[in-house]
mmCIF file of C-alpha atoms in Angstrom:
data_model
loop_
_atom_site.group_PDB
_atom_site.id
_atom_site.type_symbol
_atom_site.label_atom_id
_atom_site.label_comp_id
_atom_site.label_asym_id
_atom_site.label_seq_id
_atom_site.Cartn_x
_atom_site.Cartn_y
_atom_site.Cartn_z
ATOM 1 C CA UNK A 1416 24.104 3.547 7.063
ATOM 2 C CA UNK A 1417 20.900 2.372 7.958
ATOM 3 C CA UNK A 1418 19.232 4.419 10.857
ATOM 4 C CA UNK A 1419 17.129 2.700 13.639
ATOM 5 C CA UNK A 1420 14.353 5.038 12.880
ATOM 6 C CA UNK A 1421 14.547 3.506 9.130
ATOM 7 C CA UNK A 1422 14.768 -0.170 10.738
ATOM 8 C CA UNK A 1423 11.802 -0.039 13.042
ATOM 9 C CA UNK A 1424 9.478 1.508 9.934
ATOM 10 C CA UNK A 1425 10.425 -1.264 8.039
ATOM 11 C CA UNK A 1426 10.247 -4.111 10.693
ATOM 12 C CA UNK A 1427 6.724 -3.106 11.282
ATOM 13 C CA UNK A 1428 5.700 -2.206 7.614
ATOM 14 C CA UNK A 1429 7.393 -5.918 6.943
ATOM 15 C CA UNK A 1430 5.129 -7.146 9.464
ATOM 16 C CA UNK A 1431 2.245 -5.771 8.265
ATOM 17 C CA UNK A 1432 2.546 -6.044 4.479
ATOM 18 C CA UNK A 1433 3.047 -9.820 5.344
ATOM 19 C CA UNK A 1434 0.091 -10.161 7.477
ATOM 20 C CA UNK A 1435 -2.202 -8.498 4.891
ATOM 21 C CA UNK A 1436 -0.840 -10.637 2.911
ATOM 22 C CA UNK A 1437 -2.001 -14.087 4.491
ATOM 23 C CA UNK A 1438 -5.874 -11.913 5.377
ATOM 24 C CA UNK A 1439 -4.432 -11.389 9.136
ATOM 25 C CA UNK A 1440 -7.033 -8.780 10.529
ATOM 26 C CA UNK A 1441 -3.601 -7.603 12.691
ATOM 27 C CA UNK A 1442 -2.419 -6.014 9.375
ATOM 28 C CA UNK A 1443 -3.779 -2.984 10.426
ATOM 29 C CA UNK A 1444 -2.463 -2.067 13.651
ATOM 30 C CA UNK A 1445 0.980 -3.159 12.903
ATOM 31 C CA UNK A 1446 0.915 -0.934 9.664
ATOM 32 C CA UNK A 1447 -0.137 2.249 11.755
ATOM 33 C CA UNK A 1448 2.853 1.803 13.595
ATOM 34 C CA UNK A 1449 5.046 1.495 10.635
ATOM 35 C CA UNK A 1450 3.604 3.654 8.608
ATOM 36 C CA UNK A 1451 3.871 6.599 11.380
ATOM 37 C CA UNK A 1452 7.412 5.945 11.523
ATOM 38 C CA UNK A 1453 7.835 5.688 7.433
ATOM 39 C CA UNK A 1454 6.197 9.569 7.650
ATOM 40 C CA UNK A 1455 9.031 10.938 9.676
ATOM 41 C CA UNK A 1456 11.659 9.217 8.195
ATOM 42 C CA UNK A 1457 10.088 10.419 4.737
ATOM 43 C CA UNK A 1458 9.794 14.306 5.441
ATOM 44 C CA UNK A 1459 13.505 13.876 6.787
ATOM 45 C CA UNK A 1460 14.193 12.955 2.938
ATOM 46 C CA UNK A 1461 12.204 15.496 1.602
ATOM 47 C CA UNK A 1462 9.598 12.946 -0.196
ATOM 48 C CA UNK A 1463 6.363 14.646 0.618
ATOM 49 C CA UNK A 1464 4.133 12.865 -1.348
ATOM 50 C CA UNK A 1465 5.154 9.953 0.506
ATOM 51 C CA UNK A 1466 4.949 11.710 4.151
ATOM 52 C CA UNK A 1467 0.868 12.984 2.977
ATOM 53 C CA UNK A 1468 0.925 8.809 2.237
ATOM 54 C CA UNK A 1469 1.736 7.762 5.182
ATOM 55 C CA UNK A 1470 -0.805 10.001 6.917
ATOM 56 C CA UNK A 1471 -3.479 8.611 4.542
ATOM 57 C CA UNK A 1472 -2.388 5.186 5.765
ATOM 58 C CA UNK A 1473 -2.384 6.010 9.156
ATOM 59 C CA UNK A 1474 -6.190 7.014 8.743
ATOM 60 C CA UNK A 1475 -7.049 4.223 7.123
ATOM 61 C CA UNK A 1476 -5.657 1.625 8.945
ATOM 62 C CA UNK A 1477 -8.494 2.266 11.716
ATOM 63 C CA UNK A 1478 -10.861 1.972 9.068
ATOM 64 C CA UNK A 1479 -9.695 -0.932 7.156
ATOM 65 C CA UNK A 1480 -8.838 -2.778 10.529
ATOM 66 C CA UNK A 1481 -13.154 -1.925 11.473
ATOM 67 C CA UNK A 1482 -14.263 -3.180 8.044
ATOM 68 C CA UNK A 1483 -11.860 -6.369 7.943
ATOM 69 C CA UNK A 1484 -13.885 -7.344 11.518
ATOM 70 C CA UNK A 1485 -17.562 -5.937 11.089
ATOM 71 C CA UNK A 1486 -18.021 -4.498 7.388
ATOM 72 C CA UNK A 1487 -20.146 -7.040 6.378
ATOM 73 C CA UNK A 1488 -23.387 -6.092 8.298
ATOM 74 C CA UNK A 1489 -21.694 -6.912 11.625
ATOM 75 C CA UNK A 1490 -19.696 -9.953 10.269
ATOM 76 C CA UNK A 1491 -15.788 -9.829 8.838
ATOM 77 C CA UNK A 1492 -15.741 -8.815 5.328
ATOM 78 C CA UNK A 1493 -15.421 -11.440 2.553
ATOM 79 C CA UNK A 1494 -12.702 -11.262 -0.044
ATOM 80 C CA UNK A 1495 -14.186 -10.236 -3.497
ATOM 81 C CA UNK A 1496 -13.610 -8.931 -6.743
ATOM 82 C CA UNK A 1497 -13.539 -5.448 -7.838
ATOM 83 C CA UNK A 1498 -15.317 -5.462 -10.710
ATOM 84 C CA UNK A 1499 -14.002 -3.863 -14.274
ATOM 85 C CA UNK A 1500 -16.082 -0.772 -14.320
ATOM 86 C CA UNK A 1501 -14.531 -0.117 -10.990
ATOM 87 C CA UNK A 1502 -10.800 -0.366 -12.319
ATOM 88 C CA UNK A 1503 -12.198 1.277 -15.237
ATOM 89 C CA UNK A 1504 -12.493 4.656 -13.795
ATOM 90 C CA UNK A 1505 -9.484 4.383 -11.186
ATOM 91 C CA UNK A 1506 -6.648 3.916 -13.376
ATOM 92 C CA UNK A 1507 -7.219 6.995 -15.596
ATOM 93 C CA UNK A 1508 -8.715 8.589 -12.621
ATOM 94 C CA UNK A 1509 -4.938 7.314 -10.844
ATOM 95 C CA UNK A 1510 -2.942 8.757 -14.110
ATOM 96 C CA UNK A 1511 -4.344 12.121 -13.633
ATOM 97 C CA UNK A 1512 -4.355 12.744 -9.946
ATOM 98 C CA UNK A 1513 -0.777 11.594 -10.583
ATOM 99 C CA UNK A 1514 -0.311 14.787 -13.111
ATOM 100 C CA UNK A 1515 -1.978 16.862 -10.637
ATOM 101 C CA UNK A 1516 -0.076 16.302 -7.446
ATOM 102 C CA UNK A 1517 3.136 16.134 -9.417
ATOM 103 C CA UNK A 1518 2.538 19.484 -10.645
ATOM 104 C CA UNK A 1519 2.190 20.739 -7.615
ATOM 105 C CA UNK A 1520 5.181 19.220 -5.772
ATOM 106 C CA UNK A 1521 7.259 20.419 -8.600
ATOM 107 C CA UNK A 1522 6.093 24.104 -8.394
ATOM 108 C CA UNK A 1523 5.635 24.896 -4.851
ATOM 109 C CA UNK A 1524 8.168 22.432 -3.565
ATOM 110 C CA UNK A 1525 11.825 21.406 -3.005
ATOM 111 C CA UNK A 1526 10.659 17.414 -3.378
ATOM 112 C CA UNK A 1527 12.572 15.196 -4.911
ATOM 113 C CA UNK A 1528 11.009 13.555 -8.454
ATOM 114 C CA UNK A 1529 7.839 15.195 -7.462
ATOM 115 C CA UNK A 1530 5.992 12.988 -10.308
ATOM 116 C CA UNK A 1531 7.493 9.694 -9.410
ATOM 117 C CA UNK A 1532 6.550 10.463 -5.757
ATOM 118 C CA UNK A 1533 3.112 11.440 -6.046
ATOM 119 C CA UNK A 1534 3.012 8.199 -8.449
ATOM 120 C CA UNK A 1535 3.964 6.113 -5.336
ATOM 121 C CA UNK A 1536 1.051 8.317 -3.671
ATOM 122 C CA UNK A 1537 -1.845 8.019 -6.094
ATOM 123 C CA UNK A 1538 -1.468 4.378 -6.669
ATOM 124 C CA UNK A 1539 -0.499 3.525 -3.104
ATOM 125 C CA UNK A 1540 -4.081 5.002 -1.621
ATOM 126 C CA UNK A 1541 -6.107 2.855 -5.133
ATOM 127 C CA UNK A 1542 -4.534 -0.131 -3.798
ATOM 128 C CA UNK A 1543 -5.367 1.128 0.053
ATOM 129 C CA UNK A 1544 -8.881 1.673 -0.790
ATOM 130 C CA UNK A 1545 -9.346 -1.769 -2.654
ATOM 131 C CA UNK A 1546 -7.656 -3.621 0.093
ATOM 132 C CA UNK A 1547 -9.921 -2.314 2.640
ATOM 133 C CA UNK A 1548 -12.929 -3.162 0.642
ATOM 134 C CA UNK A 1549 -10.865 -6.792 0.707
ATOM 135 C CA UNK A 1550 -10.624 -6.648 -3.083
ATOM 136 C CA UNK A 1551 -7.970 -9.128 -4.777
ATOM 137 C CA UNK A 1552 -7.275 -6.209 -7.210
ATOM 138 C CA UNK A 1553 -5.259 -4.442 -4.411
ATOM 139 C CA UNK A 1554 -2.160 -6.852 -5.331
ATOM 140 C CA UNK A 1555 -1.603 -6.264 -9.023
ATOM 141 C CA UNK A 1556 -2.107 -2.523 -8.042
ATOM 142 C CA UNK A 1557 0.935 -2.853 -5.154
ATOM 143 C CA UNK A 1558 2.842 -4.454 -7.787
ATOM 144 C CA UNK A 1559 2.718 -1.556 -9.542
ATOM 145 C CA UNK A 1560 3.544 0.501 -6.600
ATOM 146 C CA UNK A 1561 6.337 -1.462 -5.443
ATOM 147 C CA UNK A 1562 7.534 -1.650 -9.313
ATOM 148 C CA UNK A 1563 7.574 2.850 -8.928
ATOM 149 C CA UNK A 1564 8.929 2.706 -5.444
ATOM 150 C CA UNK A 1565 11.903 0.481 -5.255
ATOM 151 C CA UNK A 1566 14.292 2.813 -7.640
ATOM 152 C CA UNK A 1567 12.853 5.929 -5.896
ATOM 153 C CA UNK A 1568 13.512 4.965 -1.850
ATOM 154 C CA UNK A 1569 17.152 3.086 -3.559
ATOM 155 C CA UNK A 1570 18.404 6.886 -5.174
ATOM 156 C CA UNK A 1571 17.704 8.547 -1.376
ATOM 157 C CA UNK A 1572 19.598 6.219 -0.294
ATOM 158 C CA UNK A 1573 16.456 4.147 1.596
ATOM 159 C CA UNK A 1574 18.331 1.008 0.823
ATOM 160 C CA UNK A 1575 16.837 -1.164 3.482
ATOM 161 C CA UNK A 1576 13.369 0.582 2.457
ATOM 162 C CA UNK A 1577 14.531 -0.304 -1.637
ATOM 163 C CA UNK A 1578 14.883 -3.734 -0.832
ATOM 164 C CA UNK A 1579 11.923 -3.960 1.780
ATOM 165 C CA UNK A 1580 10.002 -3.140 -1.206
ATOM 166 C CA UNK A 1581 11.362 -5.341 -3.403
ATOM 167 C CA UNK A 1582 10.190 -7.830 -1.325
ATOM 168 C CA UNK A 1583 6.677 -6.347 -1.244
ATOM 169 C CA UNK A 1584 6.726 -7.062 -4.562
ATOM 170 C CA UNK A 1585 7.098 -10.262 -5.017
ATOM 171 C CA UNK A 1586 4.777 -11.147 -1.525
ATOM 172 C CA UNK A 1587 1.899 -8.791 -3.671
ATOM 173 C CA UNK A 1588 2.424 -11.670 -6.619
ATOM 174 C CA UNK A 1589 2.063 -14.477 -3.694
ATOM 175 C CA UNK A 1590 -0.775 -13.122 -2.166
ATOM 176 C CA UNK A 1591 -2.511 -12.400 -4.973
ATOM 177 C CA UNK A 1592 -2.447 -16.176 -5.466
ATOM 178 C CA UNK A 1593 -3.299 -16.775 -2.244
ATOM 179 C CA UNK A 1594 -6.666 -14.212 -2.023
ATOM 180 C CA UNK A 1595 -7.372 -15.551 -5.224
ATOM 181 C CA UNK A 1596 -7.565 -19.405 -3.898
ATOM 182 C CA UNK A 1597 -9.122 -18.318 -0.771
ATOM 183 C CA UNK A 1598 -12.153 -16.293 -2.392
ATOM 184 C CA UNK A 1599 -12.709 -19.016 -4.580
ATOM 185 C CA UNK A 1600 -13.108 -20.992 -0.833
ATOM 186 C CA UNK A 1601 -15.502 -18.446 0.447
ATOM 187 C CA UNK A 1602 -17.444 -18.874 -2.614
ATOM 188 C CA UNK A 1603 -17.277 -22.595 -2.551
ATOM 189 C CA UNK A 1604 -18.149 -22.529 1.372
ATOM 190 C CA UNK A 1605 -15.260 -24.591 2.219
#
């Protein structure tokens, strides 16, 4: 049975994933809210990696709701590419902080699939960074995420959080369409 602590994470989360999504600025607030919720619901299962994410998130948000409004010298923040060299160092960079933390769940901790989780983790603050930077690379990167996270949050029996994600994953192929269309507008000055 789905628990109203697990329903209002997700409502919000839903809300914000969405709004990111269509490059609504009120992303950020609305994914502080879920994503303090997702951290208690996530140390009840025992996935720490995920609880440490949600922190992250939290942290962010403020930042990445700031930069969205004045990062560009006082101005909102254009969306733009990341560049190769920059996903060039990242996804190794991604693999082995995902060794790392994995290790260290799985030695000093009771979590469950320590090195699934802290994939969910490492990828989930790569994508965090990029979107804040309003980088179209963040969606392929949720993608991959969402691809990690959907079995994981399904065997903890999350399945309202499985299939919330599973919808994440096909809005991260929609609005990587969509920032894709609307950067090429920026650029065009239409």
């Amino acid at each position: 049975m789905t628990s109203p602590l697990e329903l209002a994470a997700n409502a919000f989360t839903a809300a914000a994933i969405l709004l990111a999504g269509r490059n609504n600025v009120h992303t950020w607030w609305t994914g502080i809210v879920g994503c303090t919720l997702f951290g208690v619901l996530f140390a009840q299962n025992r996935l720490y990696a995920d609880v440490v994410l949600q922190m992250f998130f939290v942290g962010t948000g403020a930042l990445g709701w700031w930069r969205w409004l004045h990062g560009n010298n006082g101005a909102p923040l254009p969306i733009t590419h990341a560049g190769w060299r920059s996903l060039a160092w990242m996804i190794p960079a991604g693999i082995a902080a995902t060794a790392a933390y994995g290790a260290l769940l799985h030695f000093y901790t009771n979590a469950y699939a320590p090195f699934i989780d802290s994939a969910v983790l490492v990828f989930s603050v790569i994508a965090q960074l990029l979107m804040m930077q309003r980088r179209i690379e963040n969606w392929p990167v949720w993608l991959l995420v969402n691809t990690i996270a959907v079995p994981l949050y399904y065997s903890r029996g999350l399945h309202l959080t499985a299939f919330l994600y599973l919808c994440f994953w096909v809005n991260a192929i929609v609005s990587w369409v969509w920032w894709t269309r609307l950067a090429r507008r920026e650029r065009a000055g239409t």
